[in-house]
């Protein structure tokens, strides 16, 4: 019973922190924190699935989140006229050729007898395949990127409703996770960590440089939204009247209303995923996963296929991260590959899971909200702290201005300190696994 | 003559940069591999340790420059290096005392230590950004070139020039000295031998009276020195930016794993393998081939296998291939 009270208390505490932000700062920033907190909670659920359930050390979260964002662009934007005829087909053909080369090389490697001939054949397939691929692929890219480069220059999307992008983001992330898992999951835990770290960097590099895909660092802006636009709300007389009835001016009311709608959508997704994760945890499957995590050898002796289960949970967790990534890009209304940084999108999620309580879904959700709140609020707090410290110093002194300017970097420091403190004094997190 | 020109171009754009970059990676990978061998975990904070040491060097360099102290043609940073090493050593020893020792005594699983090192990474990263800011910092001074393009052309009469920057020369010379001293230490001195013994078999080493805390202390000191030297050389050669150092983590780990984690010799080999592959795969070969191939066969395109932005992909693919086909690395490393 006291356990339930503790959980309730912790969640109420985080809720109170967000409400306090609303009262003291503005409701706008409170809702911003809430929305990103919901998304962070979903990401933390995904990482918890991999680390908490199965003990897989995935530090490539950023890559899967970015793939979700990519899915939003590919699903929801309108197709660029002429892009498919002027090179899109060639691009797809080139990609198929590239994939076929890899598959052929892998097949040759598996089927042929070990020896020098095999090495030569595999190498030959790879080299010839690479040049074929470049030969078909490059003109296609040039064709697509030549179309109105200032505003488009990419293939564009399918023009479908943006909400559809969320599950598609999950599927895209799951597909890439399958490829990665097939090659890297046999590795030891810290090798897997390095491998996933590298894959995330590669995914970001691809998104930054392949302009035909989603315009690269030129960014895609103005993505369609699942909720009404503020301008339209302000123009609607019914809305203005209702806002006036609540004593709000139409501008504030419209921004708040839009954010509330987003919060509603995100809450639905979070609740569904949380429910599924809880069911999984308390099912025979969940018990098996934890058994594998705690003792792989024993689980294998009991006839469990460890590699397959690892692959399964790796794909599921990555898919959840992909969904969260699609939600985040939808909320931002733009895809900016340049802003994906491992500290923010991989390691911060890890802090959330560890602080919340790895192996416990509710813990991961709590960690998502709490750490996101701190991530946002440490900056103003740091600024306040620095101003207090420097209040006695002379105005215009170099040290004073340096300290105040550097306050923004307090957040990384704080996150590290929080992570280390939790690991040391409460290694199982705020809501420990049962 | 044509072939000679091709070779000069090749040296200028591929061989020399790759050798310099490889030396920097090798020094970084040596630090990672030593921690893995002795303390038995992958240190995610290594990139930021390098950044911290380099930051101290940069600050001391600026101080010296403001005092008007310099080394003439050599960069002042060399003079500041010992201070950087001392600062970095103080930081890592403090971290070890306050963070890692607790888990070492508990004999925590390696993966827990990796997560702990993630926390340390956050703190060091924050610290560096807090002190020096997230931007690019220039601290190289002294003579820019050992051999400049113009003098080379005048000397040899070739069409193509060859430039060797001072920083590249210093990188290679320093790396050779540091590696020589390190191997002498590991193979000849009592402490070095006890470190290797501890790395090979912890229980046996403890049994024969080796003091583990002393081994750990020396390891951190060496790692701090290696990290600072590697970071400073990289910073002199390219530029100092905290985020770039964090990103170096990937090629450094790739180098250490490719060579075989825990094997110092492997770390050096791995560093050069990664550096040479990165540079060759992302270099546009048009000019070299233009000289090397007979008339009429010159390539029309750039002959660049991958764009420069995919250099991470290169280290990663090599890493994956080595892990799949030879999981203990080129030189037999350990697999805990």
XYZ file of C-alpha atoms in Angstrom:
770
model
C 0.000 0.000 0.000
C 2.744 2.406 0.967
C 4.290 1.573 -2.381
C 1.253 2.916 -4.208
C 1.278 5.996 -2.002
C 4.943 6.589 -2.818
C 4.343 6.288 -6.563
C 1.336 8.561 -6.363
C 3.310 11.044 -4.305
C 6.198 11.116 -6.770
C 3.930 11.665 -9.761
C 1.958 14.291 -7.863
C 5.239 15.986 -6.989
C 6.313 16.233 -10.635
C 2.797 17.399 -11.555
C 3.043 20.073 -8.875
C 6.396 21.216 -10.261
C 4.836 21.693 -13.691
C 1.813 23.478 -12.211
C 4.166 25.697 -10.243
C 5.902 26.596 -13.502
C 2.480 27.616 -14.808
C 1.750 29.830 -11.827
C 5.201 31.369 -11.445
C 6.407 31.627 -15.045
C 3.691 31.156 -17.631
C 1.165 28.528 -18.576
C 2.687 28.500 -22.004
C 6.037 27.238 -20.726
C 4.307 24.821 -18.356
C 2.476 23.253 -21.289
C 5.703 23.161 -23.326
C 7.367 21.234 -20.517
C 4.352 18.942 -20.269
C 4.348 18.184 -23.989
C 8.068 17.464 -24.227
C 7.790 15.560 -20.946
C 5.165 13.307 -22.515
C 7.425 12.677 -25.499
C 10.429 12.074 -23.248
C 8.363 9.609 -21.238
C 7.629 7.660 -24.425
C 11.345 7.598 -25.320
C 12.197 6.474 -21.803
C 9.632 3.670 -22.132
C 11.405 2.510 -25.275
C 14.846 2.521 -23.642
C 13.422 0.837 -20.558
C 12.077 -1.912 -22.777
C 15.618 -2.592 -24.013
C 17.658 -1.941 -20.908
C 15.215 -2.575 -18.079
C 13.568 -5.670 -19.533
C 16.403 -7.245 -21.441
C 19.636 -5.565 -20.373
C 20.507 -4.391 -23.892
C 22.855 -1.431 -23.826
C 21.624 0.745 -26.691
C 23.199 4.195 -26.922
C 21.845 4.868 -30.397
C 18.508 6.275 -29.242
C 19.193 9.511 -31.136
C 19.253 7.648 -34.454
C 15.859 6.055 -33.945
C 14.337 9.316 -32.766
C 15.674 10.999 -35.899
C 14.237 8.229 -38.081
C 10.830 8.922 -36.569
C 11.278 12.561 -37.533
C 12.235 11.520 -41.060
C 9.056 9.455 -41.281
C 7.011 12.553 -40.474
C 8.471 14.334 -43.485
C 8.124 11.348 -45.791
C 4.518 10.732 -44.832
C 2.990 14.130 -44.352
C 4.576 16.607 -46.770
C 3.220 16.985 -50.275
C 5.131 15.310 -53.087
C 7.484 17.608 -54.989
C 6.128 17.848 -58.549
C 8.394 16.201 -61.087
C 10.794 14.769 -58.515
C 9.871 11.174 -59.171
C 10.080 11.448 -62.952
C 13.362 13.373 -62.955
C 15.346 11.038 -60.741
C 13.277 9.506 -57.984
C 12.928 6.227 -59.824
C 16.678 6.064 -60.431
C 17.334 6.700 -56.729
C 15.074 3.865 -55.678
C 16.610 1.617 -58.326
C 20.098 2.541 -57.100
C 19.185 1.769 -53.496
C 17.778 -1.599 -54.532
C 21.001 -2.311 -56.446
C 23.051 -1.380 -53.383
C 20.999 -3.633 -51.127
C 21.212 -6.451 -53.672
C 25.003 -6.135 -53.723
C 25.238 -6.508 -49.963
C 22.845 -9.459 -49.955
C 24.724 -11.127 -52.816
C 28.062 -10.647 -51.049
C 26.639 -12.069 -47.828
C 25.213 -15.044 -49.734
C 28.500 -15.683 -51.476
C 30.272 -15.518 -48.163
C 27.901 -18.043 -46.638
C 27.649 -20.474 -49.538
C 31.200 -20.686 -50.804
C 33.957 -22.710 -49.206
C 36.457 -20.819 -47.091
C 39.579 -19.741 -48.898
C 41.187 -17.217 -51.207
C 38.598 -17.652 -53.968
C 35.806 -16.702 -51.623
C 37.571 -13.542 -50.468
C 38.232 -12.507 -54.071
C 34.653 -13.202 -55.193
C 33.103 -11.340 -52.241
C 35.408 -8.387 -52.783
C 34.670 -8.349 -56.513
C 30.911 -8.374 -55.891
C 31.259 -5.485 -53.451
C 33.468 -3.352 -55.698
C 31.458 -3.905 -58.892
C 28.207 -3.446 -56.981
C 29.421 -0.197 -55.451
C 30.289 1.361 -58.795
C 27.036 0.133 -60.366
C 25.138 1.628 -57.461
C 26.916 4.957 -57.736
C 26.394 4.966 -61.492
C 22.642 4.569 -61.197
C 22.162 6.519 -57.976
C 24.206 9.698 -58.538
C 22.416 11.014 -61.679
C 19.096 10.421 -59.931
C 20.200 12.486 -56.945
C 21.442 15.257 -59.216
C 18.097 15.245 -61.015
C 16.022 15.477 -57.854
C 18.198 18.047 -56.158
C 18.065 20.319 -59.205
C 14.314 20.883 -58.832
C 13.727 24.218 -57.163
C 16.648 23.829 -54.728
C 15.717 26.917 -52.696
C 12.397 25.510 -51.558
C 12.425 21.820 -52.396
C 15.141 19.719 -54.042
C 13.882 16.582 -52.381
C 11.494 13.800 -53.209
C 8.810 15.103 -50.916
C 6.345 12.946 -49.053
C 3.115 11.167 -49.651
C 0.790 13.955 -48.559
C -0.975 11.710 -46.034
C -2.375 12.839 -42.637
C 0.453 13.575 -40.219
C -0.926 11.343 -37.464
C -0.220 8.400 -39.760
C 3.456 9.328 -39.528
C 3.647 8.262 -35.888
C 3.101 4.543 -36.475
C 5.124 4.800 -39.693
C 7.975 6.332 -37.705
C 7.817 3.347 -35.399
C 7.879 0.937 -38.344
C 10.807 2.745 -39.993
C 12.815 2.678 -36.759
C 11.906 -0.977 -36.287
C 13.100 -1.813 -39.798
C 16.485 -0.173 -39.257
C 16.692 -1.764 -35.804
C 16.194 -5.146 -37.448
C 19.165 -4.601 -39.768
C 21.333 -3.347 -36.909
C 20.210 -6.067 -34.542
C 20.967 -8.777 -37.084
C 24.588 -7.680 -37.307
C 25.407 -6.206 -33.906
C 23.351 -8.002 -31.278
C 25.719 -10.914 -30.925
C 28.325 -8.533 -29.522
C 29.231 -8.022 -25.891
C 27.464 -5.267 -24.025
C 30.062 -2.529 -24.409
C 30.778 -3.432 -28.025
C 27.054 -3.143 -28.696
C 27.153 0.269 -27.033
C 29.916 1.506 -29.342
C 28.184 -0.027 -32.348
C 24.859 1.672 -31.608
C 26.635 4.958 -30.864
C 28.179 4.759 -34.326
C 24.945 3.826 -36.045
C 23.169 6.823 -34.558
C 25.915 9.114 -35.876
C 25.628 7.525 -39.315
C 21.846 7.953 -39.410
C 22.269 11.631 -38.581
C 25.045 11.970 -41.183
C 22.769 10.458 -43.832
C 19.937 12.788 -42.902
C 22.250 15.789 -42.988
C 23.826 15.021 -46.347
C 21.235 13.267 -48.471
C 19.385 16.356 -49.595
C 17.080 14.391 -51.870
C 15.618 12.623 -48.843
C 14.540 15.429 -46.561
C 16.561 18.448 -47.721
C 19.452 17.716 -45.337
C 20.664 20.682 -43.313
C 18.419 22.966 -45.356
C 15.658 21.621 -43.075
C 12.037 20.929 -43.849
C 9.775 23.500 -42.258
C 6.052 24.012 -42.107
C 5.085 20.383 -41.628
C 1.314 19.758 -41.535
C -0.245 19.688 -38.095
C -2.828 17.398 -36.565
C -4.296 20.357 -34.649
C -5.711 23.695 -35.857
C -3.446 26.690 -36.454
C -3.451 29.565 -33.953
C -4.244 32.062 -36.708
C -7.358 30.164 -37.736
C -8.510 29.956 -34.129
C -8.061 33.683 -33.659
C -10.091 34.304 -36.812
C -12.958 32.132 -35.654
C -15.517 34.227 -33.794
C -16.807 31.250 -31.799
C -13.343 30.643 -30.368
C -12.738 34.307 -29.560
C -16.064 34.440 -27.717
C -15.274 31.361 -25.671
C -11.819 32.725 -24.829
C -13.369 36.002 -23.740
C -15.782 34.024 -21.566
C -12.740 32.575 -19.758
C -11.198 36.023 -19.461
C -8.342 35.327 -21.904
C -7.254 37.325 -24.896
C -7.566 35.349 -28.152
C -3.799 35.107 -28.827
C -2.939 33.521 -25.475
C -6.029 31.351 -25.571
C -5.192 29.985 -29.025
C -1.583 29.081 -28.173
C -2.690 27.394 -24.961
C -5.495 25.525 -26.704
C -3.187 24.197 -29.432
C -0.698 22.967 -26.840
C -3.485 21.353 -24.843
C -4.643 19.496 -27.941
C -1.105 18.223 -28.517
C -0.895 17.200 -24.873
C -4.137 15.257 -25.302
C -2.813 13.394 -28.353
C 0.512 12.609 -26.689
C -1.213 11.429 -23.513
C -3.284 8.971 -25.522
C -0.136 7.549 -27.152
C 1.712 7.386 -23.839
C -1.172 5.643 -22.089
C -1.542 3.059 -24.845
C 2.203 2.314 -24.866
C 2.377 2.253 -21.071
C -0.528 -0.151 -20.919
C 1.128 -2.410 -23.486
C 4.469 -2.262 -21.702
C 2.854 -3.113 -18.377
C 1.011 -6.045 -19.904
C 4.260 -7.233 -21.488
C 6.149 -6.913 -18.200
C 3.650 -9.027 -16.291
C 3.207 -11.637 -18.997
C 5.185 -14.867 -19.352
C 7.119 -13.081 -22.100
C 8.173 -10.329 -19.678
C 9.273 -12.850 -17.077
C 11.263 -14.680 -19.720
C 12.961 -11.426 -20.776
C 13.973 -10.674 -17.222
C 15.195 -14.228 -16.774
C 17.384 -13.798 -19.858
C 18.620 -10.462 -18.540
C 19.552 -11.870 -15.154
C 21.219 -15.036 -16.397
C 21.622 -15.629 -20.095
C 23.252 -19.013 -19.727
C 20.542 -20.392 -17.459
C 17.819 -19.074 -19.771
C 19.516 -20.667 -22.739
C 19.743 -23.944 -20.856
C 15.987 -23.747 -20.349
C 15.598 -23.683 -24.114
C 15.077 -19.951 -24.636
C 16.441 -18.521 -27.862
C 18.390 -15.620 -26.368
C 19.531 -14.052 -29.653
C 16.016 -14.017 -31.117
C 14.486 -12.551 -27.951
C 17.173 -9.881 -27.855
C 16.453 -9.006 -31.477
C 12.730 -8.868 -30.728
C 13.014 -6.526 -27.773
C 15.631 -4.389 -29.536
C 13.207 -3.846 -32.425
C 10.262 -3.117 -30.117
C 12.184 -0.598 -28.027
C 13.574 1.147 -31.108
C 10.087 1.336 -32.601
C 8.838 3.107 -29.476
C 11.703 5.604 -29.785
C 10.775 6.089 -33.448
C 7.183 6.881 -32.519
C 8.408 9.419 -29.981
C 10.667 10.967 -32.608
C 7.777 11.340 -35.034
C 5.679 12.940 -32.300
C 8.456 15.378 -31.485
C 8.955 16.435 -35.099
C 5.189 16.901 -35.415
C 5.172 19.097 -32.333
C 8.092 21.168 -33.652
C 6.517 21.423 -37.092
C 9.969 21.076 -38.683
C 12.764 18.593 -39.212
C 16.220 19.967 -38.456
C 18.853 17.208 -38.642
C 21.511 19.613 -37.360
C 19.906 19.778 -33.933
C 20.195 16.075 -33.106
C 22.924 15.689 -30.505
C 23.786 12.516 -28.639
C 23.965 14.234 -25.258
C 20.411 15.466 -25.591
C 18.755 12.601 -27.458
C 20.626 9.535 -26.248
C 22.342 10.109 -22.955
C 19.628 12.314 -21.463
C 17.080 9.563 -22.123
C 19.402 7.191 -20.319
C 19.497 9.541 -17.328
C 15.687 9.503 -17.356
C 15.530 5.707 -17.275
C 18.197 5.271 -14.607
C 16.839 8.025 -12.366
C 13.250 6.864 -12.761
C 14.046 3.219 -12.129
C 15.177 0.827 -14.831
C 12.980 -2.224 -15.224
C 9.926 -0.321 -14.044
C 7.688 1.276 -16.683
C 6.148 3.778 -14.295
C 9.639 4.676 -13.155
C 10.745 5.370 -16.721
C 7.699 7.605 -17.282
C 8.345 9.471 -14.048
C 12.006 9.876 -14.974
C 10.978 11.247 -18.364
C 8.878 13.989 -16.813
C 11.215 14.822 -13.952
C 14.451 14.960 -15.925
C 12.839 16.923 -18.726
C 11.523 19.427 -16.193
C 15.006 19.789 -14.713
C 16.643 20.008 -18.152
C 14.447 23.004 -18.952
C 14.470 24.642 -15.557
C 18.115 24.230 -14.576
C 19.057 26.975 -17.004
C 16.987 29.754 -15.387
C 17.927 28.370 -11.970
C 21.605 28.441 -12.929
C 21.260 31.988 -14.161
C 19.617 32.984 -10.906
C 22.353 31.213 -8.933
C 25.078 32.954 -10.911
C 23.427 36.326 -10.472
C 23.242 35.743 -6.730
C 26.887 34.691 -6.555
C 28.060 37.602 -8.638
C 25.793 40.224 -7.066
C 28.683 41.487 -4.941
C 31.154 41.691 -7.799
C 31.797 44.906 -9.619
C 29.694 45.459 -12.705
C 31.549 44.878 -15.931
C 34.187 42.615 -14.373
C 35.269 39.858 -16.753
C 34.620 37.091 -14.252
C 31.087 38.260 -13.596
C 30.071 38.397 -17.222
C 31.775 35.055 -17.894
C 29.931 33.362 -15.037
C 26.586 34.731 -16.138
C 27.201 33.790 -19.771
C 28.204 30.272 -18.799
C 25.095 29.625 -16.728
C 23.540 27.957 -19.779
C 26.049 25.117 -19.520
C 24.981 24.276 -15.982
C 22.449 21.805 -17.268
C 24.955 19.215 -18.497
C 26.797 19.460 -15.199
C 23.566 19.049 -13.243
C 22.474 16.023 -15.252
C 25.816 14.339 -14.637
C 25.632 15.045 -10.919
C 22.059 13.742 -10.714
C 22.975 10.570 -12.594
C 25.992 9.886 -10.402
C 24.094 10.598 -7.175
C 21.248 8.270 -8.134
C 23.658 5.541 -9.223
C 25.527 5.805 -5.958
C 22.796 6.173 -3.382
C 19.730 4.707 -5.034
C 21.004 2.546 -7.883
C 17.584 1.099 -8.596
C 16.017 4.492 -9.221
C 13.117 6.415 -7.715
C 10.537 3.696 -8.399
C 12.539 0.462 -8.241
C 11.684 -2.699 -10.070
C 9.674 -5.158 -7.983
C 57.739 12.964 -63.653
C 54.025 12.254 -63.835
C 54.276 9.476 -61.282
C 56.389 11.663 -59.024
C 53.718 14.359 -59.175
C 51.069 11.773 -58.363
C 53.062 10.686 -55.357
C 53.526 14.270 -54.149
C 49.797 14.932 -54.385
C 49.116 11.675 -52.604
C 51.526 12.552 -49.807
C 50.186 16.046 -49.466
C 46.522 15.171 -49.193
C 46.470 11.577 -47.973
C 49.653 10.238 -46.442
C 50.742 13.148 -44.274
C 47.285 14.094 -42.917
C 46.507 10.436 -42.278
C 49.773 9.858 -40.433
C 49.132 12.889 -38.222
C 45.508 11.960 -37.604
C 46.489 8.338 -37.014
C 49.025 9.366 -34.366
C 46.375 11.415 -32.584
C 43.883 8.554 -32.687
C 46.528 6.085 -31.542
C 47.322 8.179 -28.467
C 43.617 8.466 -27.674
C 43.050 4.760 -28.216
C 46.010 3.926 -25.952
C 44.206 5.704 -23.113
C 40.977 3.827 -23.766
C 42.753 0.516 -24.022
C 44.727 1.042 -20.799
C 41.572 1.829 -18.849
C 39.919 -1.200 -20.344
C 42.866 -3.427 -19.493
C 43.363 -2.271 -15.916
C 39.991 -0.923 -14.771
C 37.966 -3.191 -17.056
C 35.374 -0.872 -18.501
C 34.876 1.218 -21.644
C 35.355 4.802 -20.590
C 32.778 6.957 -22.361
C 34.230 10.030 -20.709
C 37.544 9.698 -22.558
C 36.717 12.242 -25.259
C 35.792 14.761 -22.603
C 38.894 13.936 -20.566
C 40.878 14.894 -23.666
C 38.838 18.064 -23.978
C 39.502 18.988 -20.349
C 43.244 18.462 -20.595
C 43.395 20.421 -23.831
C 41.338 23.200 -22.285
C 43.917 23.621 -19.512
C 46.654 23.692 -22.153
C 44.758 26.347 -24.119
C 44.264 28.516 -21.039
C 47.922 28.254 -19.968
C 49.007 28.950 -23.564
C 46.984 32.143 -23.567
C 48.524 33.109 -20.253
C 52.049 32.546 -21.607
C 51.217 34.450 -24.773
C 49.995 37.381 -22.718
C 53.280 37.283 -20.803
C 55.152 37.206 -24.077
C 56.666 33.776 -23.452
C 56.955 31.653 -26.564
C 58.991 28.893 -28.135
C 59.936 30.742 -31.306
C 59.022 28.577 -34.270
C 57.341 25.953 -32.099
C 53.835 26.434 -30.705
C 53.698 27.772 -27.148
C 51.242 24.993 -26.365
C 54.180 22.574 -26.003
C 55.377 24.630 -23.061
C 51.910 24.547 -21.554
C 51.538 20.794 -22.023
C 52.917 19.769 -18.590
C 50.413 22.082 -16.908
C 47.616 20.547 -18.922
C 48.701 17.047 -17.945
C 48.845 18.062 -14.292
C 45.381 19.613 -14.441
C 43.927 16.629 -16.226
C 45.599 14.213 -13.806
C 44.149 16.116 -10.848
C 40.692 15.880 -12.383
C 40.790 12.161 -13.198
C 42.275 11.272 -9.819
C 39.539 13.274 -8.129
C 36.937 11.499 -10.273
C 38.425 8.137 -9.421
C 38.411 8.903 -5.708
C 34.888 10.294 -5.671
C 33.179 8.102 -8.248
C 34.904 5.042 -9.647
C 36.541 3.687 -6.475
C 33.183 2.981 -4.848
C 32.199 0.669 -7.699
C 35.642 -0.907 -7.897
C 35.456 -1.905 -4.243
C 31.970 -3.310 -4.856
C 33.241 -5.202 -7.904
C 30.329 -3.805 -9.907
C 29.598 -5.207 -13.361
C 31.482 -3.497 -16.219
C 28.254 -2.204 -17.741
C 27.455 -0.316 -14.525
C 30.856 1.341 -14.752
C 30.106 2.304 -18.357
C 26.904 4.009 -17.219
C 28.833 5.709 -14.428
C 31.316 6.952 -17.008
C 28.344 8.423 -18.896
C 27.622 10.529 -15.817
C 31.271 11.569 -15.627
C 31.088 12.448 -19.322
C 28.173 14.803 -18.666
C 30.032 16.485 -15.815
C 33.314 16.907 -17.691
C 31.511 18.116 -20.801
C 29.570 20.630 -18.723
C 32.731 21.703 -16.927
C 34.628 22.359 -20.143
C 31.750 24.291 -21.677
C 31.315 26.165 -18.429
C 34.932 27.249 -18.260
C 35.891 27.891 -21.881
C 32.546 27.909 -23.708
C 31.318 25.716 -26.556
C 33.012 27.619 -29.391
C 36.123 27.101 -31.501
C 39.344 28.281 -29.865
C 42.581 29.057 -31.675
C 45.775 28.523 -29.738
C 48.317 27.481 -32.339
C 51.180 29.915 -32.895
C 54.765 29.799 -34.115
C 55.872 28.860 -37.601
C 53.012 27.477 -39.713
C 54.960 25.290 -42.109
C 58.066 23.118 -41.980
C 57.949 22.862 -45.765
C 55.586 25.123 -47.658
C 54.186 24.523 -51.116
C 56.211 27.319 -52.660
C 59.604 26.275 -51.277
C 58.924 22.683 -52.198
C 58.094 23.597 -55.767
C 61.195 25.787 -56.015
C 63.391 23.057 -54.572
C 62.183 20.211 -56.748
C 60.806 21.892 -59.822
C 57.697 19.723 -59.746
C 54.246 21.004 -60.745
C 52.697 19.896 -57.518
C 53.620 21.234 -54.117
C 54.015 19.499 -50.826
C 53.287 21.189 -47.529
C 54.159 19.822 -44.126
C 52.618 21.865 -41.384
C 54.535 22.327 -38.146
C 51.664 20.835 -36.218
C 51.805 17.685 -38.319
C 55.513 17.324 -37.731
C 55.141 17.935 -34.014
C 52.276 15.445 -33.839
C 54.315 12.637 -35.299
C 57.470 13.397 -33.306
C 55.568 13.747 -30.035
C 53.570 10.592 -30.665
C 56.731 8.585 -31.319
C 58.365 9.889 -28.135
C 55.268 9.296 -26.012
C 54.743 5.781 -27.329
C 58.416 4.909 -26.849
C 58.349 6.144 -23.251
C 55.088 4.320 -22.587
C 56.373 1.006 -23.897
C 59.631 1.404 -22.030
C 57.603 2.049 -18.884
C 55.254 -0.903 -19.403
C 57.985 -3.379 -20.330
C 61.000 -2.308 -18.299
C 59.922 -0.701 -15.032
C 58.593 -2.489 -11.987
C 55.377 -0.466 -11.922
C 54.792 -1.060 -15.614
C 55.283 -4.774 -15.194
C 52.899 -4.864 -12.248
C 50.355 -3.019 -14.399
C 50.630 -5.618 -17.125
C 50.392 -8.405 -14.584
C 47.287 -6.837 -13.076
C 45.748 -6.533 -16.528
C 46.532 -10.153 -17.431
C 45.285 -11.774 -14.275
C 43.960 -9.679 -11.431
C 43.800 -12.435 -8.818
C 47.299 -13.709 -9.447
C 48.634 -10.169 -9.373
C 46.961 -9.485 -6.030
C 48.316 -12.775 -4.723
C 51.860 -11.773 -5.568
C 51.519 -8.621 -3.510
C 50.812 -5.979 -6.137
C 48.984 -3.040 -4.628
C 45.875 -2.534 -6.791
C 45.327 1.076 -5.739
C 48.866 1.922 -6.842
C 48.308 0.273 -10.213
C 45.062 2.193 -10.648
C 46.745 5.444 -9.639
C 49.503 5.019 -12.209
C 46.975 4.033 -14.857
C 44.998 7.222 -14.350
C 48.169 9.310 -14.410
C 49.258 7.757 -17.702
C 45.761 8.065 -19.132
C 45.616 11.743 -18.184
C 48.970 12.354 -19.869
C 47.985 10.441 -23.012
C 44.600 12.141 -23.227
C 46.065 15.612 -22.816
C 48.813 15.019 -25.367
C 46.373 13.498 -27.865
C 43.870 16.302 -27.341
C 46.454 19.058 -27.610
C 47.953 17.606 -30.776
C 44.502 17.273 -32.318
C 43.611 20.792 -31.221
C 46.846 22.221 -32.675
C 46.433 20.324 -35.927
C 42.751 21.147 -36.385
C 40.944 23.237 -33.834
C 39.755 23.057 -30.250
C 36.016 22.685 -29.876
C 34.501 20.709 -26.980
C 31.868 19.006 -29.127
C 34.433 17.760 -31.674
C 36.325 16.057 -28.885
C 33.183 14.329 -27.766
C 32.702 13.106 -31.332
C 36.266 11.764 -31.432
C 35.057 9.096 -29.025
C 33.773 7.009 -31.905
C 36.946 6.740 -34.031
C 39.015 6.323 -30.862
C 36.903 3.436 -29.663
C 36.894 1.983 -33.161
C 40.712 2.151 -33.159
C 40.980 0.511 -29.753
C 38.543 -2.275 -30.634
C 39.969 -2.885 -34.101
C 43.404 -3.282 -32.540
C 42.050 -5.428 -29.731
C 40.860 -3.820 -26.486
C 43.490 -4.065 -23.797
C 46.411 -4.345 -26.216
C 48.589 -1.196 -26.414
C 50.230 -2.276 -29.653
C 46.800 -2.937 -31.121
C 45.621 0.536 -30.175
C 48.399 2.101 -32.236
C 47.782 -0.168 -35.223
C 44.041 0.454 -34.920
C 44.558 4.215 -34.857
C 46.432 4.141 -38.149
C 44.024 1.673 -39.769
C 41.083 3.928 -38.948
C 42.856 7.141 -39.938
C 44.096 5.824 -43.272
C 40.726 4.343 -44.182
C 38.891 7.529 -43.259
C 41.194 9.717 -45.306
C 41.501 7.446 -48.353
C 37.803 6.687 -48.629
C 36.721 10.305 -48.331
C 39.483 11.751 -50.536
C 38.722 12.808 -54.107
C 41.244 10.865 -56.176
C 40.819 12.809 -59.419
C 44.168 14.609 -59.302
C 46.255 11.617 -58.254
C 44.714 9.387 -60.899
C 45.068 12.141 -63.450
C 48.842 12.011 -62.981
C 49.171 8.288 -62.413
C 47.047 6.980 -65.274
C 48.191 7.166 -68.901
C 46.897 9.917 -71.181
C 43.249 9.540 -72.182
C 42.291 7.506 -69.158
C 41.996 10.448 -66.771
C 38.794 10.284 -64.737
C 36.145 12.900 -65.392
C 34.474 12.772 -61.989
C 35.981 13.502 -58.595
C 36.524 9.782 -57.891
C 35.486 10.305 -54.300
C 34.142 7.091 -52.834
C 32.175 8.775 -50.047
C 31.578 12.390 -49.125
C 33.681 13.688 -46.215
C 30.699 13.821 -43.924
C 30.551 10.052 -43.869
C 33.920 9.577 -42.178
C 32.121 8.187 -39.139
C 30.608 5.551 -41.351
C 34.087 4.438 -42.387
C 35.391 3.871 -38.868
C 32.140 2.199 -38.071
C 32.160 -0.219 -40.978
C 35.735 -1.251 -40.207
C 34.737 -1.735 -36.592
C 31.825 -3.916 -37.572
C 33.827 -6.008 -40.036
C 36.553 -6.638 -37.472
C 34.021 -7.474 -34.763
C 32.204 -9.915 -37.013
C 35.246 -11.698 -38.368
C 37.811 -11.328 -35.599
C 36.010 -10.392 -32.367
C 39.184 -9.981 -30.312
C 40.676 -7.458 -32.730
C 43.788 -7.564 -34.918
C 46.095 -8.087 -31.946
C 44.566 -10.495 -29.484
C 42.821 -8.267 -26.983
C 40.898 -9.436 -23.994
C 37.181 -10.089 -23.974
C 35.700 -9.685 -20.523
